[in-house]
Amino acid sequence: MTIAPEAPARPAVPEFLELEITGRCQLTCPSLCYAKAGPTQDHGSMSGADWQRLISEAAEIGVKKVQFIGGEPTMHRHFDALVHHALAVGLGVQVYSNLYRVRLEH
């Protein structure tokens, strides 16, 4: 006889989310890059508003932190707005960057 464990009363909320917001990167490191990112890749199909909605929903369910990854997340056209939005809804923010040509405002 097999006994199945009971489902938890409330689903577990992840502590953090990794948000791969772009495939674009200034570098070409095909043998090192897990994301297969590069200068000719794009930002994907999600709009800035889509990302902001996802960030808001994550905060509402209890996520504590978001990590912006890519490609090179600072190359996303809405990067600044997404970071500011995450902070405004109370999330901690981490940015995983290659630190190549970091802009002063970042």
Backbone as a chain_set.jsonl record, in Angstrom:
{"seq": "MTIAPEAPARPAVPEFLELEITGRCQLTCPSLCYAKAGPTQDHGSMSGADWQRLISEAAEIGVKKVQFIGGEPTMHRHFDALVHHALAVGLGVQVYSNLYRVRLEH", "coords": {"N": [[0.849, -1.166, 0.0], [0.504, 2.221, -0.786], [1.017, 5.376, 0.619], [0.021, 8.577, 0.058], [1.482, 11.762, 0.597], [-0.092, 14.477, 2.338], [-1.325, 17.337, 0.622], [0.174, 20.546, 0.958], [-1.415, 23.04, 2.987], [-1.222, 25.647, 2.147], [0.325, 26.853, -0.732], [3.893, 26.886, -1.096], [5.779, 29.893, -1.081], [8.117, 31.257, -3.261], [11.343, 32.438, -2.207], [12.842, 34.2, -3.752], [12.912, 35.545, -7.13], [14.343, 34.842, -10.274], [14.715, 36.901, -12.92], [14.965, 36.726, -16.184], [15.499, 39.056, -18.224], [16.409, 39.766, -20.729], [18.034, 38.658, -23.743], [20.076, 39.887, -24.853], [23.485, 40.912, -25.033], [26.642, 42.53, -24.655], [28.868, 41.078, -25.158], [30.475, 38.209, -26.711], [30.468, 35.129, -25.876], [30.369, 32.234, -26.545], [31.125, 29.65, -25.603], [31.051, 29.906, -22.89], [28.7, 31.065, -22.022], [25.739, 30.456, -20.412], [23.231, 31.249, -21.172], [23.228, 31.627, -23.861], [23.471, 34.186, -24.886], [23.96, 37.326, -26.628], [25.196, 39.987, -28.833], [23.347, 40.118, -30.936], [20.975, 39.133, -30.035], [17.58, 39.411, -28.723], [15.163, 41.196, -26.642], [13.082, 39.563, -26.003], [9.572, 38.635, -25.758], [8.07, 39.892, -23.793], [6.664, 42.898, -22.609], [7.633, 46.072, -21.09], [5.574, 46.755, -19.338], [4.452, 44.224, -18.914], [6.533, 42.952, -17.468], [6.571, 44.623, -15.217], [4.046, 44.099, -14.134], [4.328, 41.382, -13.488], [6.331, 41.618, -11.513], [4.953, 43.124, -9.58], [2.893, 41.296, -8.92], [4.444, 39.232, -7.869], [5.458, 40.452, -5.543], [3.038, 40.816, -4.188], [2.308, 38.19, -3.508], [4.203, 37.521, -1.699], [6.908, 37.195, -2.34], [10.303, 38.026, -1.735], [12.579, 39.059, -2.988], [14.022, 40.044, -6.124], [16.002, 38.981, -8.845], [17.701, 40.403, -11.434], [18.595, 39.17, -14.464], [20.292, 38.032, -17.451], [21.458, 37.26, -20.598], [22.699, 40.575, -20.646], [21.379, 42.409, -18.247], [21.304, 45.202, -17.909], [21.144, 46.199, -20.435], [18.567, 46.083, -21.291], [15.806, 47.898, -22.482], [13.974, 48.848, -20.61], [15.181, 48.601, -18.184], [15.979, 50.405, -16.023], [13.449, 51.382, -15.157], [12.237, 48.992, -14.361], [13.828, 48.133, -12.196], [13.438, 50.295, -10.42], [10.676, 50.019, -10.047], [10.501, 47.501, -8.805], [11.811, 48.053, -6.384], [10.047, 49.99, -5.407], [7.767, 48.506, -4.811], [8.599, 47.159, -2.649], [10.49, 45.115, -2.858], [13.631, 43.403, -2.54], [16.532, 43.893, -4.539], [18.686, 42.396, -6.866], [21.282, 42.549, -9.249], [22.604, 40.817, -11.864], [25.333, 41.292, -13.584], [27.677, 41.727, -16.293], [29.286, 43.813, -15.949], [30.426, 45.345, -17.921], [31.027, 48.3, -19.389], [29.313, 49.896, -17.61], [26.703, 52.106, -17.06], [26.615, 55.417, -15.69], [24.199, 56.132, -14.351], [23.329, 53.689, -13.505]], "CA": [[0.0, 0.0, 0.0], [1.236, 3.486, -0.854], [0.319, 6.499, 1.237], [0.446, 9.858, -0.526], [1.486, 12.842, 1.592], [-1.121, 15.499, 2.148], [-0.883, 18.583, -0.027], [0.244, 21.631, 1.934], [-2.615, 23.886, 3.024], [-0.924, 26.859, 1.383], [1.527, 26.613, -1.529], [5.096, 27.613, -0.677], [6.117, 31.07, -1.873], [9.572, 31.329, -3.426], [12.023, 33.553, -1.548], [13.244, 35.164, -4.776], [12.715, 35.182, -8.525], [15.327, 35.268, -11.262], [13.999, 37.406, -14.084], [15.852, 36.836, -17.351], [14.759, 40.079, -18.956], [16.918, 39.955, -22.08], [19.059, 37.774, -24.27], [21.113, 40.735, -25.432], [24.721, 41.1, -24.27], [27.675, 43.156, -25.481], [29.957, 40.126, -25.35], [30.191, 36.954, -27.408], [31.179, 34.075, -25.124], [29.524, 31.064, -26.798], [31.456, 28.463, -24.828], [30.887, 30.183, -21.467], [27.395, 31.658, -21.717], [24.646, 29.497, -20.217], [22.002, 31.79, -21.759], [23.417, 31.804, -25.307], [23.212, 35.596, -25.14], [24.922, 37.989, -27.493], [24.801, 41.293, -29.365], [22.248, 40.05, -31.903], [19.767, 38.602, -29.391], [16.606, 40.449, -28.415], [14.655, 41.281, -25.276], [11.963, 38.649, -25.815], [8.232, 39.118, -26.12], [7.398, 40.611, -22.704], [6.824, 44.355, -22.598], [7.959, 46.637, -19.784], [4.368, 46.64, -18.508], [4.335, 42.81, -18.521], [7.506, 42.715, -16.4], [6.128, 45.331, -14.009], [2.911, 43.357, -13.59], [4.885, 40.184, -12.862], [7.019, 42.057, -10.296], [3.904, 43.481, -8.614], [2.24, 40.068, -8.473], [5.399, 38.523, -7.016], [5.456, 41.124, -4.237], [1.737, 40.574, -3.552], [2.211, 36.836, -2.941], [5.185, 37.349, -0.639], [8.311, 37.097, -2.777], [11.095, 39.049, -1.044], [13.687, 39.609, -3.765], [14.141, 39.686, -7.534], [17.325, 39.068, -9.451], [17.636, 40.698, -12.859], [19.664, 38.475, -15.166], [20.112, 38.06, -18.889], [22.085, 38.385, -21.216], [23.145, 41.69, -19.807], [20.117, 43.061, -17.919], [21.354, 46.661, -18.036], [20.892, 46.562, -21.831], [17.123, 46.093, -21.562], [15.355, 49.294, -22.599], [13.187, 49.226, -19.43], [15.908, 48.162, -16.993], [15.856, 51.379, -14.926], [12.066, 51.406, -14.663], [11.95, 47.723, -13.683], [14.503, 48.164, -10.892], [12.721, 51.249, -9.565], [9.37, 49.451, -9.714], [10.711, 46.441, -7.814], [12.098, 48.708, -5.099], [8.837, 50.695, -4.962], [6.801, 47.553, -4.248], [9.185, 46.585, -1.451], [11.354, 43.96, -3.103], [15.075, 43.546, -2.652], [16.938, 43.773, -5.946], [20.052, 42.035, -7.239], [21.51, 42.616, -10.686], [23.731, 40.013, -12.298], [25.85, 42.023, -14.73], [29.07, 41.481, -16.638], [29.945, 45.072, -15.567], [31.102, 45.908, -19.077], [30.435, 49.609, -19.716], [28.197, 50.236, -16.732], [26.36, 53.526, -17.161], [26.658, 56.145, -14.423], [22.904, 56.08, -13.673], [23.132, 52.354, -12.935]], "C": [[0.902, 1.238, 0.0], [0.393, 4.576, -0.235], [0.882, 7.782, 0.652], [0.432, 10.933, 0.553], [0.383, 13.848, 1.286], [-0.523, 16.713, 1.463], [-0.824, 19.673, 1.033], [-0.999, 22.511, 1.848], [-2.428, 25.136, 2.178], [0.341, 26.594, 0.575], [2.701, 27.456, -1.027], [5.366, 28.768, -1.628], [7.635, 31.107, -2.03], [10.142, 32.571, -2.741], [12.41, 34.633, -2.56], [12.932, 34.624, -6.162], [13.903, 35.661, -9.338], [14.556, 35.666, -12.51], [14.985, 37.615, -15.228], [15.175, 37.773, -18.341], [15.266, 40.316, -20.376], [17.903, 38.863, -22.453], [20.217, 38.565, -24.857], [22.297, 40.881, -24.471], [25.746, 41.73, -25.207], [28.756, 42.159, -25.894], [29.505, 38.915, -26.158], [31.049, 35.877, -26.763], [30.443, 32.752, -25.317], [29.859, 29.837, -25.96], [31.233, 28.661, -23.332], [29.459, 30.581, -21.091], [26.298, 30.599, -21.619], [23.381, 29.927, -20.949], [22.072, 31.922, -23.276], [23.074, 33.238, -25.721], [24.267, 36.163, -26.078], [24.368, 39.278, -28.065], [23.614, 41.258, -30.323], [20.955, 39.508, -31.306], [18.813, 39.745, -29.034], [16.141, 40.366, -26.967], [13.474, 40.35, -25.026], [10.634, 39.33, -26.081], [7.531, 39.891, -25.009], [7.699, 42.104, -22.774], [7.265, 44.808, -21.205], [6.782, 46.518, -18.828], [4.149, 45.198, -18.045], [5.272, 42.499, -17.363], [7.073, 43.398, -15.11], [4.963, 44.615, -13.346], [3.402, 42.089, -12.876], [5.573, 40.536, -11.539], [6.005, 42.408, -9.215], [3.224, 42.24, -8.05], [3.158, 39.258, -7.558], [5.417, 39.129, -5.614], [4.168, 40.828, -3.484], [1.646, 39.187, -2.919], [3.294, 36.553, -1.898], [6.621, 37.102, -1.049], [9.073, 38.258, -2.155], [12.114, 39.748, -1.927], [13.575, 39.169, -5.216], [15.583, 39.86, -7.963], [17.119, 39.332, -10.935], [18.855, 40.075, -13.515], [19.407, 38.58, -16.657], [20.944, 36.96, -19.514], [22.617, 39.376, -20.175], [21.925, 42.534, -19.474], [20.132, 44.586, -18.075], [21.129, 47.124, -19.472], [19.406, 46.577, -22.179], [16.627, 47.532, -21.535], [14.551, 49.766, -21.389], [13.887, 48.875, -18.114], [15.727, 49.113, -15.818], [14.462, 51.35, -14.311], [11.734, 50.127, -13.901], [12.599, 47.668, -12.303], [13.764, 49.1, -9.945], [11.357, 50.715, -9.144], [9.509, 48.366, -8.642], [10.983, 47.037, -6.435], [10.849, 49.381, -4.538], [7.799, 49.757, -4.353], [7.409, 46.761, -3.094], [10.083, 45.38, -1.642], [12.821, 44.341, -3.014], [15.455, 43.288, -4.097], [18.406, 43.373, -6.022], [20.141, 42.09, -8.754], [22.755, 41.799, -11.001], [24.202, 40.587, -13.632], [27.272, 41.576, -15.032], [29.928, 42.712, -16.34], [30.768, 45.693, -16.691], [30.358, 47.175, -19.483], [29.181, 49.909, -18.908], [27.951, 51.743, -16.835], [26.295, 54.158, -15.781], [25.334, 56.037, -13.661], [22.6, 54.697, -13.081], [23.958, 52.184, -11.687]], "O": [[1.919, 1.289, 0.692], [-0.798, 4.694, -0.522], [2.082, 8.041, 0.741], [-0.513, 11.015, 1.338], [-0.015, 14.039, 0.137], [0.632, 17.071, 1.693], [-1.681, 19.723, 1.916], [-1.564, 22.703, 0.771], [-3.377, 25.624, 1.564], [1.341, 26.151, 1.14], [2.522, 28.593, -0.59], [5.201, 28.635, -2.841], [8.362, 31.0, -1.042], [9.5, 33.621, -2.703], [12.321, 35.826, -2.271], [12.718, 33.427, -6.351], [14.412, 36.76, -9.117], [13.83, 34.856, -13.086], [15.75, 38.58, -15.227], [14.385, 37.346, -19.183], [14.604, 41.006, -21.152], [18.52, 38.232, -21.595], [21.212, 37.994, -25.303], [22.121, 40.963, -23.255], [25.72, 41.49, -26.414], [29.472, 42.38, -26.87], [28.312, 38.636, -26.273], [32.23, 35.741, -27.082], [29.936, 32.193, -24.344], [28.965, 29.056, -25.636], [31.225, 27.687, -22.578], [29.067, 30.437, -19.933], [25.968, 29.933, -22.601], [22.552, 29.09, -21.309], [21.083, 32.288, -23.912], [22.466, 33.468, -26.767], [25.321, 35.564, -26.293], [23.214, 39.629, -27.819], [22.942, 42.273, -30.502], [19.941, 39.431, -31.999], [19.205, 40.911, -29.045], [16.654, 39.575, -26.175], [12.918, 40.354, -23.928], [10.583, 40.459, -26.568], [6.487, 40.494, -25.258], [8.842, 42.514, -22.972], [7.269, 44.02, -20.259], [6.962, 46.218, -17.648], [3.712, 44.969, -16.917], [4.871, 41.862, -16.388], [7.192, 42.82, -14.03], [4.903, 44.534, -12.119], [2.934, 41.769, -11.783], [5.41, 39.821, -10.55], [6.179, 42.029, -8.057], [3.002, 42.143, -6.843], [2.697, 38.666, -6.582], [5.394, 38.406, -4.618], [4.196, 40.611, -2.272], [0.976, 39.02, -1.899], [3.31, 35.484, -1.287], [7.468, 36.827, -0.199], [8.539, 39.364, -2.059], [12.484, 40.893, -1.663], [13.1, 38.073, -5.511], [16.287, 40.761, -7.507], [16.436, 38.567, -11.616], [19.994, 40.398, -13.179], [18.405, 39.159, -17.076], [21.082, 35.865, -18.967], [22.923, 39.044, -19.029], [21.466, 43.303, -20.318], [19.095, 45.193, -18.342], [20.942, 48.317, -19.709], [19.031, 47.039, -23.256], [17.0, 48.299, -20.647], [14.453, 50.971, -21.158], [13.256, 48.854, -17.057], [15.361, 48.679, -14.726], [14.314, 51.299, -13.09], [11.022, 50.175, -12.898], [11.98, 47.204, -11.346], [13.493, 48.741, -8.799], [10.928, 50.932, -8.01], [8.729, 48.321, -7.69], [10.44, 46.568, -5.435], [10.616, 49.349, -3.33], [7.035, 50.162, -3.477], [6.807, 45.801, -2.613], [10.403, 44.69, -0.674], [13.209, 45.455, -3.366], [14.771, 42.543, -4.799], [19.255, 43.937, -5.332], [19.199, 41.726, -9.457], [23.831, 42.062, -10.464], [23.564, 40.397, -14.668], [27.987, 41.105, -14.148], [31.151, 42.662, -16.464], [31.689, 46.471, -16.442], [29.192, 47.12, -19.876], [28.113, 50.148, -19.471], [28.876, 52.546, -16.713], [25.953, 53.488, -14.807], [25.345, 55.867, -12.442], [21.705, 54.564, -12.247], [23.923, 51.122, -11.064]]}, "num_chains": 1, "name": "protein.A"}
